[in-house]
Coordinates of N, CA, C and O and ligand atoms in Angstrom, one line a residue:
M25 N 0.8 -1.2 0.0 CA 0.0 0.0 0.0 C 0.9 1.3 0.0 O 1.8 1.4 0.8
E26 N 0.6 2.2 -0.9 CA 1.3 3.4 -1.0 C 1.0 4.4 0.1 O -0.1 4.5 0.5
K27 N 2.1 5.0 0.7 CA 1.9 6.0 1.7 C 1.3 7.3 1.1 O 1.8 7.7 0.1
M28 N 0.3 7.9 1.8 CA -0.3 9.1 1.3 C 0.4 10.3 2.0 O 0.9 10.2 3.1
G29 N 0.6 11.4 1.2 CA 1.2 12.6 1.7 C 0.2 13.4 2.5 O -1.0 13.1 2.5
I30 N 0.7 14.4 3.2 CA -0.2 15.2 4.1 C -1.3 15.9 3.3 O -2.4 15.9 3.8
E31 N -1.0 16.4 2.1 CA -2.1 17.0 1.4 C -3.2 16.1 1.1 O -4.4 16.4 1.2
A32 N -2.9 14.9 0.6 CA -3.9 13.9 0.3 C -4.7 13.4 1.5 O -5.9 13.2 1.5
L33 N -4.0 13.3 2.7 CA -4.7 12.9 3.9 C -5.6 14.0 4.3 O -6.7 13.7 4.8
L34 N -5.2 15.3 4.2 CA -6.1 16.4 4.6 C -7.3 16.5 3.7 O -8.4 16.8 4.2
A35 N -7.1 16.1 2.5 CA -8.2 16.1 1.5 C -9.3 15.1 1.9 O -10.5 15.3 1.4
L36 N -9.0 14.1 2.7 CA -10.0 13.2 3.1 C -11.0 13.8 4.1 O -12.1 13.3 4.2
D37 N -10.6 14.8 4.9 CA -11.4 15.3 5.9 C -12.6 16.1 5.4 O -12.6 16.5 4.2
R38 N -13.6 16.1 6.2 CA -14.9 16.8 5.8 C -15.1 17.9 6.8 O -14.8 17.8 8.0
F39 N -15.7 19.0 6.3 CA -15.9 20.2 7.1 C -17.4 20.6 7.0 O -17.9 20.7 5.9
N40 N -18.0 20.8 8.1 CA -19.3 21.4 8.2 C -19.1 22.8 8.8 O -19.0 23.0 10.0
V41 N -18.9 23.8 7.9 CA -18.5 25.1 8.3 C -19.7 25.9 8.9 O -20.8 26.0 8.2
D42 N -19.6 26.4 10.1 CA -20.6 27.3 10.7 C -20.4 28.7 10.1 O -19.6 29.4 10.5
E43 N -21.3 29.0 9.2 CA -21.2 30.3 8.5 C -21.6 31.5 9.4 O -21.3 32.6 9.2
K44 N -22.4 31.2 10.5 CA -22.9 32.2 11.4 C -22.0 32.6 12.5 O -21.9 33.7 13.0
V45 N -21.3 31.5 13.1 CA -20.5 31.8 14.3 C -19.1 31.3 14.1 O -18.9 30.0 14.1
P46 N -18.2 32.1 13.8 CA -16.8 31.7 13.6 C -16.2 31.2 15.0 O -16.4 31.9 16.0
H47 N -15.5 30.1 15.0 CA -15.0 29.6 16.3 C -13.7 30.2 16.6 O -13.2 30.1 17.7
I48 N -13.0 30.9 15.6 CA -11.8 31.6 15.9 C -12.0 33.0 15.3 O -12.5 33.2 14.2
E49 N -11.6 34.0 16.0 CA -11.6 35.4 15.5 C -10.2 36.0 15.8 O -9.6 35.8 16.9
I50 N -9.8 36.8 14.9 CA -8.5 37.5 15.1 C -8.8 39.0 15.1 O -9.7 39.5 14.5
D51 N -7.8 39.7 15.7 CA -7.8 41.2 15.8 C -6.8 41.7 14.8 O -5.6 41.6 15.1
D52 N -7.2 42.1 13.7 CA -6.3 42.6 12.6 C -5.3 43.6 13.1 O -4.2 43.7 12.6
T53 N -5.7 44.5 14.0 CA -4.9 45.5 14.5 C -3.7 45.0 15.2 O -2.5 45.4 14.9
A54 N -3.9 44.0 16.1 CA -2.8 43.3 16.8 C -1.9 42.6 15.8 O -0.7 42.6 15.9
C55 N -2.5 42.0 14.8 CA -1.7 41.3 13.7 C -0.8 42.3 12.9 O 0.3 41.9 12.6
L56 N -1.3 43.4 12.7 CA -0.6 44.4 11.9 C 0.8 44.8 12.6 O 1.8 45.0 11.9
N57 N 0.7 44.8 13.9 CA 1.9 45.1 14.7 C 2.8 43.9 15.1 O 3.7 44.1 15.9
C58 N 2.4 42.8 14.6 CA 3.1 41.5 15.0 C 4.4 41.4 14.2 O 4.3 41.4 13.0
K59 N 5.5 41.2 14.8 CA 6.7 41.1 14.1 C 7.0 39.7 13.6 O 7.6 39.5 12.6
T60 N 6.5 38.7 14.4 CA 6.9 37.3 14.1 C 5.9 36.6 13.2 O 6.2 35.7 12.4
K61 N 4.6 36.9 13.4 CA 3.5 36.2 12.6 C 3.6 34.7 12.6 O 3.7 34.1 11.5
P62 N 3.7 34.0 13.7 CA 3.9 32.6 13.7 C 2.7 31.8 13.0 O 2.9 30.7 12.5
C63 N 1.5 32.4 13.0 CA 0.4 31.8 12.4 C 0.6 31.4 11.0 O 0.1 30.4 10.5
L64 N 1.4 32.2 10.3 CA 1.7 32.0 8.8 C 2.4 30.7 8.6 O 2.3 30.0 7.6
F65 N 3.2 30.3 9.6 CA 4.1 29.1 9.4 C 3.6 27.9 10.2 O 3.9 26.8 9.9
I66 N 2.8 28.1 11.2 CA 2.5 27.0 12.2 C 1.2 26.3 11.9 O 1.0 25.2 12.3
C67 N 0.3 26.9 11.2 CA -1.0 26.3 11.0 C -0.9 25.2 9.9 O -0.6 25.5 8.8
P68 N -1.3 24.0 10.3 CA -1.1 22.9 9.4 C -2.1 22.9 8.2 O -1.9 22.3 7.2
A69 N -3.2 23.7 8.4 CA -4.2 23.8 7.4 C -4.1 25.1 6.5 O -4.9 25.3 5.6
K70 N -3.1 25.8 6.9 CA -2.8 27.1 6.1 C -4.0 28.0 6.1 O -4.4 28.5 5.0
C71 N -4.6 28.2 7.3 CA -5.8 29.1 7.4 C -5.4 30.6 7.4 O -6.2 31.4 7.2
Y72 N -4.1 30.8 7.6 CA -3.6 32.2 7.7 C -2.8 32.5 6.5 O -2.0 31.7 6.0
A73 N -3.0 33.7 5.9 CA -2.2 34.2 4.8 C -1.9 35.6 4.9 O -2.6 36.4 5.5
E74 N -0.8 36.1 4.3 CA -0.5 37.5 4.3 C -1.2 38.1 3.1 O -1.3 37.6 2.0
D75 N -1.7 39.3 3.4 CA -2.4 40.1 2.4 C -1.9 41.5 2.5 O -2.4 42.3 3.2
G76 N -0.8 41.7 1.9 CA 0.0 43.0 2.1 C 0.5 43.0 3.5 O 1.1 42.1 3.9
E77 N 0.1 44.1 4.2 CA 0.5 44.2 5.6 C -0.4 43.4 6.5 O -0.1 43.2 7.7
K78 N -1.6 43.1 6.0 CA -2.6 42.4 6.9 C -2.5 40.9 6.9 O -1.9 40.3 6.0
I79 N -3.1 40.3 7.9 CA -3.2 38.9 8.0 C -4.7 38.5 7.5 O -5.6 39.1 8.0
R80 N -4.8 37.6 6.6 CA -6.1 37.2 6.2 C -6.3 35.8 6.8 O -5.4 34.9 6.8
F81 N -7.5 35.6 7.4 CA -7.8 34.3 8.1 C -9.1 33.8 7.6 O -10.1 34.5 7.4
D82 N -9.1 32.4 7.4 CA -10.3 31.8 7.0 C -10.4 30.5 7.8 O -9.6 29.6 7.7
Y83 N -11.4 30.4 8.6 CA -11.5 29.2 9.5 C -12.2 28.0 8.9 O -12.3 27.0 9.5
A84 N -12.5 28.1 7.6 CA -13.3 27.1 6.9 C -12.5 25.7 6.9 O -13.2 24.7 7.0
G85 N -11.2 25.7 6.8 CA -10.5 24.5 6.8 C -9.8 24.1 8.0 O -8.9 23.3 8.1
C86 N -10.2 24.8 9.1 CA -9.5 24.6 10.4 C -9.6 23.2 10.9 O -10.7 22.6 10.9
L87 N -8.5 22.7 11.4 CA -8.4 21.3 11.9 C -8.6 21.2 13.5 O -8.6 20.2 14.1
E88 N -8.9 22.4 14.1 CA -9.2 22.5 15.5 C -8.1 22.0 16.4 O -8.3 21.4 17.4
C89 N -6.8 22.2 15.9 CA -5.7 21.7 16.7 C -5.3 22.6 17.8 O -4.6 22.2 18.8
G90 N -5.6 23.9 17.7 CA -5.3 24.9 18.8 C -3.9 25.5 18.7 O -3.5 26.3 19.5
T91 N -3.1 25.1 17.7 CA -1.7 25.5 17.6 C -1.6 27.0 17.5 O -0.8 27.7 18.1
C92 N -2.5 27.6 16.7 CA -2.4 29.1 16.4 C -2.7 29.9 17.7 O -2.1 30.9 18.0
R93 N -3.6 29.3 18.5 CA -3.9 30.0 19.8 C -2.7 30.1 20.7 O -2.3 31.2 21.2
L94 N -2.0 29.0 20.8 CA -0.8 29.0 21.7 C 0.3 29.8 21.1 O 1.0 30.6 21.7
A95 N 0.6 29.6 19.8 CA 1.7 30.3 19.1 C 1.5 31.8 19.1 O 2.4 32.5 19.3
C96 N 0.3 32.2 18.9 CA 0.0 33.6 18.9 C 0.2 34.3 20.2 O 0.8 35.3 20.3
R97 N -0.2 33.6 21.3 CA 0.0 34.1 22.6 C 1.5 34.1 23.1 O 2.0 35.0 23.7
Q98 N 2.2 33.0 22.7 CA 3.6 32.8 23.2 C 4.6 33.5 22.3 O 5.6 34.0 22.8
L99 N 4.4 33.5 21.0 CA 5.4 34.0 20.0 C 4.9 35.2 19.2 O 5.7 35.9 18.6
G100 N 3.6 35.5 19.2 CA 3.1 36.6 18.4 C 2.6 37.7 19.2 O 3.2 38.0 20.3
N101 N 1.6 38.4 18.8 CA 1.2 39.6 19.4 C -0.3 39.6 20.0 O -0.9 40.6 20.2
G102 N -0.7 38.3 20.2 CA -2.1 38.2 20.8 C -3.2 38.5 19.8 O -4.3 38.9 20.3
G103 N -3.0 38.3 18.5 CA -4.1 38.7 17.6 C -5.2 37.7 17.6 O -6.3 38.0 17.1
V104 N -5.0 36.4 18.0 CA -6.1 35.5 18.1 C -6.8 35.8 19.4 O -6.4 35.6 20.5
V105 N -8.0 36.5 19.2 CA -8.7 37.0 20.4 C -9.8 36.0 20.8 O -10.3 36.2 21.9
Q106 N -10.2 35.1 20.0 CA -11.2 34.1 20.4 C -10.8 32.8 19.8 O -10.5 32.7 18.6
W107 N -10.8 31.8 20.6 CA -10.6 30.4 20.1 C -11.5 29.5 20.9 O -11.3 29.3 22.1
E108 N -12.4 28.9 20.2 CA -13.3 27.9 20.8 C -13.5 26.8 19.8 O -13.3 27.0 18.6
Y109 N -14.0 25.7 20.3 CA -14.4 24.6 19.4 C -15.7 25.1 18.7 O -16.4 25.8 19.3
P110 N -15.9 24.6 17.5 CA -17.2 25.0 16.8 C -18.4 24.4 17.6 O -18.2 23.5 18.4
R111 N -19.5 25.0 17.3 CA -20.7 24.6 18.0 C -21.0 23.1 17.5 O -20.5 22.7 16.5
A112 N -21.8 22.4 18.3 CA -22.2 21.0 18.0 C -22.6 20.9 16.6 O -23.4 21.7 16.1
T113 N -22.2 19.8 16.0 CA -22.5 19.4 14.6 C -21.6 20.1 13.5 O -21.7 19.8 12.4
F114 N -20.9 21.2 14.0 CA -20.1 21.9 13.0 C -18.6 21.6 13.2 O -18.2 21.0 14.2
G115 N -17.8 21.9 12.2 CA -16.4 21.7 12.3 C -15.9 20.5 11.5 O -16.6 20.0 10.6
V116 N -14.7 20.1 11.8 CA -14.0 19.0 11.0 C -14.4 17.6 11.4 O -14.7 17.4 12.6
S117 N -14.5 16.8 10.5 CA -14.7 15.3 10.7 C -13.5 14.7 10.1 O -13.3 14.8 8.8
F118 N -12.7 14.0 10.9 CA -11.4 13.4 10.4 C -11.8 12.1 9.7 O -12.6 11.3 10.3
R119 N -11.2 11.8 8.6 CA -11.4 10.5 7.9 C -10.0 10.0 7.6 O -9.1 10.7 7.3
Y120 N -9.9 8.7 7.7 CA -8.6 8.1 7.5 C -8.7 7.1 6.3 O -9.7 6.5 6.0
A121 N -7.5 7.0 5.7 CA -7.4 6.1 4.5 C -7.4 4.7 4.9 O -7.0 4.3 5.9
Ligands
SF4_7 FE1 -4.8 26.3 11.9 FE2 -4.9 24.6 14.0 FE3 -5.4 27.3 14.3 FE4 -7.2 25.7 13.0 S1 -6.6 25.6 15.2 S2 -6.5 27.7 12.4 S3 -5.8 24.3 12.0 S4 -3.5 26.3 13.7

């Protein structure tokens, strides 16, 4: 059996995105002044991206690992102002090959 790469494994997961209540919110102002921006490198789902000076964030593909919350507080500028698990029935469903 051939080993699957991380991208292929992530593509197996399913997401029920809560369009009304984001489970993670960021403060763009704090991100603007952040020198390290660890979110850009640490998120396994690549939910964070640079958009000029700003940080663009999309929680739709979030794996709910919590890494950005810790990294932002410890290494960044505290731009992640809310981090909760999605409401019941929403969020990621992990599937395995
Ligand atoms: Fe990315 Fe994990 Fe943060 Fe979700 S919880 S945005 S997957 S680092």
